Amino acid sequence: MRFLIVSILFLLHFSPLLAQDSLLFVVRVDDITSRTTSSQYMPRGILPFQNMMESKGAKVSWAVMPARLAEPGVNTGGELGRQLRETHSRGHEIVLHGFDHICDFDGNSGHEMYHPSHAPFTYAEQSATINKGLKLLADSVNGLRPTSFIPPGHFSDATTHQVLSDEGFRVIGIGAAPGNVLPGFHNIGTSEDFNWALTQNSYVAKRTETLKDIRAKAASQGHYTFLLHDPFTRPGYLNGLVIQWAGEILDSVKVEYGSRLRFVTIRELGEALTQVPTSIETDDVLANDIQLLGNYPNPFNPSTQIRFSLHTSHVIRLTVHDILGREIAVLTDGVMPAGTHSVTFDAGTRASGVYLIRLTSGTNVLTQTMMLVR
């Protein structure tokens, strides 16, 4: 029997990302492949923004509408495709943003996966849309298959989420409370787009408002998604104004949070917040016989249900630990019968942050993460 190697490796690998007083910071840019072709909105392309973000130590998650890559005036001469290949090779993320942002029912933009006043699109219809986008993106960016998804117009439903999960997506960013959408499929949430229609007159006020929102989200959930929409093609972004503004936001955040700040992509944030695989070696018998099924809700406040499944009767110990590995609660310790079990964990007055669930049977250990949000 091969044993799981878990606790110490987990803490060494993930503690820098999951420290309770840290801020995980995502820079997300939606709709970079906009149809707008006017040359007055500059800079035209993603590299100037990318280069500024790299100078601050940040990563960018680019939400791409694949259909735009095939349209004239957007990917002229294949230049945008080349830029996307380069940005991906430099550690930035490409996120699937539907297919073309156009609703198949009424032909309008603003929604694609889900029509708010029409009968829901079927699983087959949504699957076809997502797979069209995956194929075109793979053809344009060296076979890339993303695992993060941004629904056009931020509209999605349970069918969307099931299709995405079945297609291997692991993270979505929608304006709902962050947490597990389906097993292994996590919503990281999002923020308001404070720089929409940014002008010199609103520059300082919008910067102040954004920093206030970052502080509030950092205190309540430990992560923040800094959202921008097609910043290279809208009137509010003349002459690269957004690059200067966004750079000042990052400078302020770096000063305020210092070494506690971690720049991550959407995918990396999802991996940090959802149930993270914690072993480098698996025990085939244990994997088939004992399963740690995670907790719901997640994030939670102040209590959550932790579920696990036993194929046969086992002596098990279910405990909760802080991010430093210190045991703070023993939920079950003894013989449990076969079946699926649910145990309540009440965090009481404990501080917001990431906690570890540990299920032990003999010398075998399964570990997952959960987040308390006050």
Coordinates of C-alpha atoms in Angstrom, one line a residue:
M1 CA 0.0 0.0 0.0
R2 CA 1.3 3.4 -0.9
F3 CA 0.6 6.1 1.6
L4 CA -0.5 9.7 1.0
I5 CA 2.1 12.4 1.7
V6 CA 0.0 15.4 2.7
S7 CA 0.2 17.8 5.5
I8 CA 3.7 19.2 5.5
L9 CA 3.8 19.3 1.7
F10 CA 0.4 21.1 1.6
L11 CA 1.5 23.7 4.0
L12 CA 4.9 24.3 2.4
H13 CA 3.3 24.6 -1.1
F14 CA 0.1 26.5 -0.4
S15 CA 0.7 28.6 2.8
P16 CA 2.3 31.5 0.8
L17 CA -1.0 31.8 -1.1
L18 CA -3.5 31.0 1.7
A19 CA -2.1 32.9 4.6
Q20 CA -5.0 34.4 6.5
D21 CA -3.9 38.0 6.4
S22 CA -2.8 37.8 2.7
L23 CA -4.6 39.4 -0.3
L24 CA -4.8 37.3 -3.4
F25 CA -5.2 39.8 -6.3
V26 CA -6.5 39.1 -9.8
V27 CA -6.3 41.5 -12.7
R28 CA -9.2 40.5 -15.1
V29 CA -9.8 42.2 -18.5
D30 CA -13.0 41.3 -20.3
D31 CA -13.9 41.7 -23.9
I32 CA -10.5 42.4 -25.2
T33 CA -11.6 41.3 -28.7
S34 CA -14.2 44.0 -29.1
R35 CA -15.7 44.8 -32.5
T36 CA -14.8 48.5 -32.1
T37 CA -12.2 49.4 -34.7
S38 CA -11.8 53.1 -34.4
S39 CA -8.2 54.1 -34.2
Q40 CA -8.8 57.0 -31.9
Y41 CA -9.0 54.7 -28.9
M42 CA -5.4 53.8 -28.0
P43 CA -3.3 51.8 -27.4
R44 CA -4.6 49.2 -29.8
G45 CA -3.5 45.8 -28.5
I46 CA -2.9 44.1 -25.2
L47 CA 0.9 44.3 -24.9
P48 CA 1.2 47.9 -23.5
F49 CA -1.2 47.0 -20.6
Q50 CA 0.5 43.6 -20.2
N51 CA 3.9 45.2 -20.0
M52 CA 2.8 47.7 -17.3
M53 CA 1.3 44.9 -15.3
E54 CA 4.5 42.9 -15.5
S55 CA 6.4 45.9 -14.3
K56 CA 4.3 45.8 -11.1
G57 CA 4.7 42.1 -10.7
A58 CA 1.1 41.3 -11.7
K59 CA -0.5 38.8 -13.9
V60 CA -3.4 39.4 -16.3
S61 CA -6.4 37.1 -17.0
W62 CA -7.6 38.0 -20.5
A63 CA -11.3 37.1 -21.2
V64 CA -11.4 36.4 -24.9
M65 CA -14.4 36.1 -27.2
P66 CA -12.9 33.6 -29.8
A67 CA -15.2 34.5 -32.7
R68 CA -13.7 38.0 -32.8
L69 CA -10.3 36.5 -33.7
A70 CA -11.8 35.5 -37.0
E71 CA -13.2 39.0 -37.8
P72 CA -11.5 41.7 -39.8
G73 CA -10.4 44.8 -38.0
V74 CA -9.9 42.8 -34.7
N75 CA -7.2 40.3 -35.5
T76 CA -5.7 42.1 -38.5
G77 CA -3.0 40.0 -40.0
G78 CA -3.2 37.6 -37.0
E79 CA -1.5 40.2 -34.8
L80 CA -3.9 39.8 -31.8
G81 CA -3.5 36.0 -32.0
R82 CA 0.2 36.4 -31.9
Q83 CA -0.1 38.7 -28.9
L84 CA -2.3 36.2 -27.1
R85 CA 0.2 33.4 -27.7
E86 CA 3.0 35.6 -26.3
T87 CA 1.0 36.6 -23.2
H88 CA 0.2 33.0 -22.5
S89 CA 3.8 32.0 -22.8
R90 CA 4.7 34.7 -20.3
G91 CA 2.5 33.3 -17.5
H92 CA -0.6 35.3 -18.1
E93 CA -4.0 33.6 -18.5
I94 CA -6.4 33.3 -21.3
V95 CA -10.0 32.8 -20.2
L96 CA -12.9 31.6 -22.5
H97 CA -15.5 34.4 -22.7
G98 CA -18.3 32.5 -24.5
F99 CA -18.1 32.5 -28.3
D100 CA -19.2 35.8 -29.8
H101 CA -21.2 37.6 -27.0
I102 CA -24.3 37.4 -29.2
C103 CA -27.6 35.8 -28.1
D104 CA -28.8 33.1 -30.5
F105 CA -32.4 33.9 -29.6
D106 CA -32.6 37.6 -30.2
G107 CA -29.3 38.5 -31.8
N108 CA -28.5 41.1 -29.1
S109 CA -25.3 41.4 -27.2
G110 CA -25.0 41.4 -23.5
H111 CA -25.9 37.8 -23.0
E112 CA -25.2 34.6 -24.8
M113 CA -25.4 31.6 -22.5
Y114 CA -28.6 32.6 -20.8
H115 CA -31.5 34.8 -21.9
P116 CA -33.1 36.5 -18.9
S117 CA -36.6 36.7 -20.4
H118 CA -36.7 33.6 -22.6
A119 CA -36.8 29.8 -21.9
P120 CA -33.4 28.7 -20.8
F121 CA -31.0 27.4 -23.5
T122 CA -30.7 23.6 -23.3
Y123 CA -27.6 21.7 -22.3
A124 CA -27.0 20.8 -26.0
E125 CA -27.3 24.4 -27.1
Q126 CA -24.9 25.7 -24.4
S127 CA -22.5 22.9 -25.0
A128 CA -22.4 23.7 -28.7
T129 CA -21.6 27.4 -28.0
I130 CA -18.9 26.5 -25.5
N131 CA -17.3 24.0 -27.8
K132 CA -17.3 26.3 -30.7
G133 CA -15.4 28.8 -28.6
L134 CA -12.9 26.1 -27.4
K135 CA -12.2 25.0 -30.9
L136 CA -11.6 28.4 -32.3
L137 CA -9.4 29.5 -29.4
A138 CA -7.4 26.3 -29.7
D139 CA -6.9 27.0 -33.4
S140 CA -5.7 30.5 -32.6
V141 CA -3.5 30.0 -29.5
N142 CA -1.5 26.8 -30.1
G143 CA -4.1 24.3 -28.9
L144 CA -4.9 26.1 -25.7
R145 CA -7.7 24.7 -23.6
P146 CA -8.6 27.1 -20.7
T147 CA -10.1 26.0 -17.5
S148 CA -11.6 29.4 -16.5
F149 CA -14.8 30.9 -17.9
I150 CA -16.4 34.3 -17.9
P151 CA -20.0 34.2 -19.2
P152 CA -20.8 37.0 -21.6
G153 CA -22.9 39.7 -20.0
H154 CA -22.2 37.9 -16.7
F155 CA -25.4 35.8 -17.4
S156 CA -25.3 32.1 -16.7
D157 CA -27.5 29.4 -15.1
A158 CA -27.2 26.0 -13.6
T159 CA -27.1 24.4 -17.1
T160 CA -24.1 26.6 -18.1
H161 CA -22.3 25.5 -14.9
Q162 CA -23.0 21.8 -15.6
V163 CA -21.7 22.0 -19.2
L164 CA -18.6 23.9 -18.1
S165 CA -17.9 21.3 -15.3
D166 CA -18.4 18.4 -17.7
E167 CA -16.0 20.1 -20.2
G168 CA -13.3 20.3 -17.6
F169 CA -13.6 23.9 -16.5
R170 CA -12.8 24.6 -12.8
V171 CA -13.4 28.3 -12.3
I172 CA -16.0 30.8 -13.2
G173 CA -16.2 34.5 -12.4
I174 CA -19.7 35.8 -11.8
G175 CA -21.3 38.4 -9.6
A176 CA -22.5 36.0 -7.0
A177 CA -21.1 35.1 -3.6
P178 CA -17.8 33.3 -4.1
G179 CA -17.9 29.6 -3.4
N180 CA -18.3 26.1 -4.8
V181 CA -20.8 26.0 -7.7
L182 CA -20.4 22.3 -8.3
P183 CA -17.9 19.8 -6.9
G184 CA -14.6 20.9 -8.2
F185 CA -16.1 24.0 -9.9
H186 CA -15.6 27.3 -8.1
N187 CA -16.9 30.8 -8.5
I188 CA -14.4 33.4 -7.5
G189 CA -16.9 36.3 -7.8
T190 CA -15.9 39.7 -9.3
S191 CA -15.9 43.4 -8.6
E192 CA -17.6 46.4 -10.1
D193 CA -15.8 47.9 -13.1
F194 CA -14.9 51.2 -11.4
N195 CA -12.9 52.4 -14.4
W196 CA -15.8 52.2 -16.9
A197 CA -15.9 55.5 -18.9
L198 CA -12.9 56.8 -17.0
T199 CA -12.0 60.4 -17.7
Q200 CA -9.6 62.9 -16.3
N201 CA -12.4 64.5 -14.3
S202 CA -13.4 61.2 -12.6
Y203 CA -9.8 59.9 -12.3
V204 CA -9.2 60.6 -8.7
A205 CA -12.7 59.8 -7.4
K206 CA -12.7 56.4 -9.2
R207 CA -9.3 55.6 -7.8
T208 CA -10.4 56.4 -4.3
E209 CA -13.6 54.3 -4.8
T210 CA -11.7 51.4 -6.1
L211 CA -9.2 51.3 -3.2
K212 CA -12.0 51.5 -0.7
D213 CA -13.6 48.4 -2.4
I214 CA -10.3 46.5 -2.4
R215 CA -9.9 47.1 1.3
A216 CA -13.4 45.9 2.1
K217 CA -13.1 42.8 0.0
A218 CA -9.7 42.0 1.3
A219 CA -11.0 42.2 4.9
S220 CA -14.1 40.0 4.2
Q221 CA -12.9 37.4 1.8
G222 CA -9.1 37.6 1.4
H223 CA -9.1 38.0 -2.4
Y224 CA -10.0 40.7 -5.0
T225 CA -10.7 40.7 -8.7
F226 CA -9.8 43.9 -10.3
L227 CA -12.1 44.1 -13.3
L228 CA -11.7 46.1 -16.5
H229 CA -13.7 45.9 -19.7
D230 CA -12.1 46.2 -23.2
P231 CA -9.8 49.1 -22.0
F232 CA -8.3 49.6 -25.4
T233 CA -11.4 50.4 -27.4
R234 CA -13.8 52.6 -25.3
P235 CA -14.0 56.4 -25.2
G236 CA -13.1 56.4 -21.5
Y237 CA -9.6 55.0 -22.3
L238 CA -8.2 57.6 -24.7
N239 CA -4.4 57.7 -25.0
G240 CA -3.9 54.8 -22.6
L241 CA -5.4 56.7 -19.6
V242 CA -6.5 53.4 -18.1
I243 CA -2.9 52.1 -18.0
Q244 CA -1.7 55.0 -15.9
W245 CA -4.8 54.7 -13.6
A246 CA -4.5 50.9 -13.2
G247 CA -0.8 51.2 -12.5
E248 CA -1.5 53.7 -9.7
I249 CA -4.1 51.3 -8.2
L250 CA -1.5 48.5 -8.1
D251 CA 1.2 50.8 -6.6
S252 CA -1.2 51.8 -3.8
V253 CA -2.2 48.1 -3.1
K254 CA 1.5 47.1 -3.1
V255 CA 2.4 49.8 -0.6
E256 CA -0.6 49.0 1.7
Y257 CA -0.3 45.2 1.7
G258 CA 3.4 44.7 1.1
S259 CA 4.6 41.1 1.4
R260 CA 1.0 40.0 2.1
L261 CA 0.0 40.7 -1.5
R262 CA 0.0 37.8 -4.0
F263 CA -0.8 38.4 -7.7
V264 CA -2.6 35.4 -9.2
T265 CA -4.6 34.5 -12.2
I266 CA -8.3 33.5 -12.1
R267 CA -7.2 29.8 -12.4
E268 CA -4.7 30.1 -9.6
L269 CA -7.2 31.8 -7.3
G270 CA -9.8 29.1 -8.0
E271 CA -7.2 26.4 -7.2
A272 CA -6.4 28.2 -3.9
L273 CA -10.0 28.5 -2.8
T274 CA -11.5 25.2 -3.9
Q275 CA -10.6 21.8 -2.7
V276 CA -7.0 21.5 -3.6
P277 CA -5.4 18.1 -4.3
T278 CA -2.9 17.7 -1.5
S279 CA -0.9 14.5 -2.2
I280 CA 1.9 13.7 -4.5
E281 CA 1.1 10.0 -4.3
T282 CA -2.2 8.2 -4.1
D283 CA -3.2 5.1 -2.3
D284 CA -5.5 3.2 -4.7
V285 CA -7.3 1.3 -2.0
L286 CA -8.0 4.4 0.1
A287 CA -9.1 6.4 -3.0
N288 CA -11.8 3.8 -3.8
D289 CA -12.9 3.3 -0.2
I290 CA -12.8 6.7 1.5
Q291 CA -13.7 10.1 0.0
L292 CA -13.6 13.5 1.5
L293 CA -16.4 15.3 -0.3
G294 CA -15.7 18.9 0.9
N295 CA -18.0 21.3 2.7
Y296 CA -21.1 23.3 1.9
P297 CA -21.5 26.2 2.0
N298 CA -18.0 27.3 1.1
P299 CA -17.1 30.1 1.9
F300 CA -19.2 29.9 5.1
N301 CA -20.1 31.9 8.2
P302 CA -20.1 30.7 10.9
S303 CA -21.0 27.1 10.2
T304 CA -20.7 24.6 7.4
Q305 CA -21.4 20.9 6.7
I306 CA -18.4 18.7 6.0
R307 CA -19.2 15.5 4.0
F308 CA -17.3 12.3 3.6
S309 CA -18.1 8.9 2.2
L310 CA -17.0 5.4 3.4
H311 CA -17.4 2.3 1.2
T312 CA -16.9 0.1 4.3
S313 CA -16.8 0.7 8.0
H314 CA -13.6 2.5 9.1
V315 CA -12.0 4.0 12.2
I316 CA -11.7 7.6 11.1
R317 CA -10.7 10.9 12.7
L318 CA -12.1 14.2 11.2
T319 CA -10.4 17.4 12.3
V320 CA -10.1 21.0 11.4
H321 CA -6.8 22.9 11.4
D322 CA -5.7 26.5 10.9
I323 CA -3.5 27.4 8.0
L324 CA -0.4 26.8 10.2
G325 CA -1.5 23.2 10.7
R326 CA -2.6 23.6 14.3
E327 CA -5.6 21.4 15.2
I328 CA -8.6 23.6 16.3
A329 CA -11.4 21.1 16.3
V330 CA -12.1 17.3 16.5
L331 CA -15.4 16.6 14.7
T332 CA -15.3 12.8 14.7
D333 CA -13.0 10.2 16.2
G334 CA -14.0 6.6 16.1
V335 CA -15.7 3.8 14.1
M336 CA -18.0 5.0 11.4
P337 CA -20.3 2.8 9.3
A338 CA -20.3 2.6 5.5
G339 CA -22.2 5.4 3.8
T340 CA -22.1 9.2 3.3
H341 CA -21.8 11.2 6.4
S342 CA -22.2 14.9 7.2
V343 CA -20.7 16.7 10.2
T344 CA -21.2 20.3 11.2
F345 CA -18.3 22.6 11.9
D346 CA -19.1 25.8 13.8
A347 CA -16.2 28.3 13.6
G348 CA -17.6 30.3 16.5
T349 CA -15.7 33.6 16.8
R350 CA -12.6 32.5 14.8
A351 CA -11.2 35.0 12.3
S352 CA -11.9 35.0 8.6
G353 CA -9.4 32.9 6.5
V354 CA -8.6 29.6 5.1
Y355 CA -8.9 26.4 7.2
L356 CA -7.9 22.8 6.6
I357 CA -10.2 19.8 6.8
R358 CA -8.3 16.6 7.6
L359 CA -9.8 13.1 7.3
T360 CA -7.5 10.4 8.8
S361 CA -7.9 6.6 8.6
G362 CA -4.9 4.8 10.1
T363 CA -1.8 6.2 8.4
N364 CA -3.8 7.6 5.5
V365 CA -4.8 11.3 5.4
L366 CA -7.0 13.3 3.1
T367 CA -6.9 17.1 3.3
Q368 CA -9.0 19.9 1.7
T369 CA -9.5 23.6 2.2
M370 CA -12.4 25.8 3.2
M371 CA -12.8 29.5 3.8
L372 CA -14.5 31.3 6.6
V373 CA -15.7 34.8 5.5
R374 CA -17.1 37.2 8.2

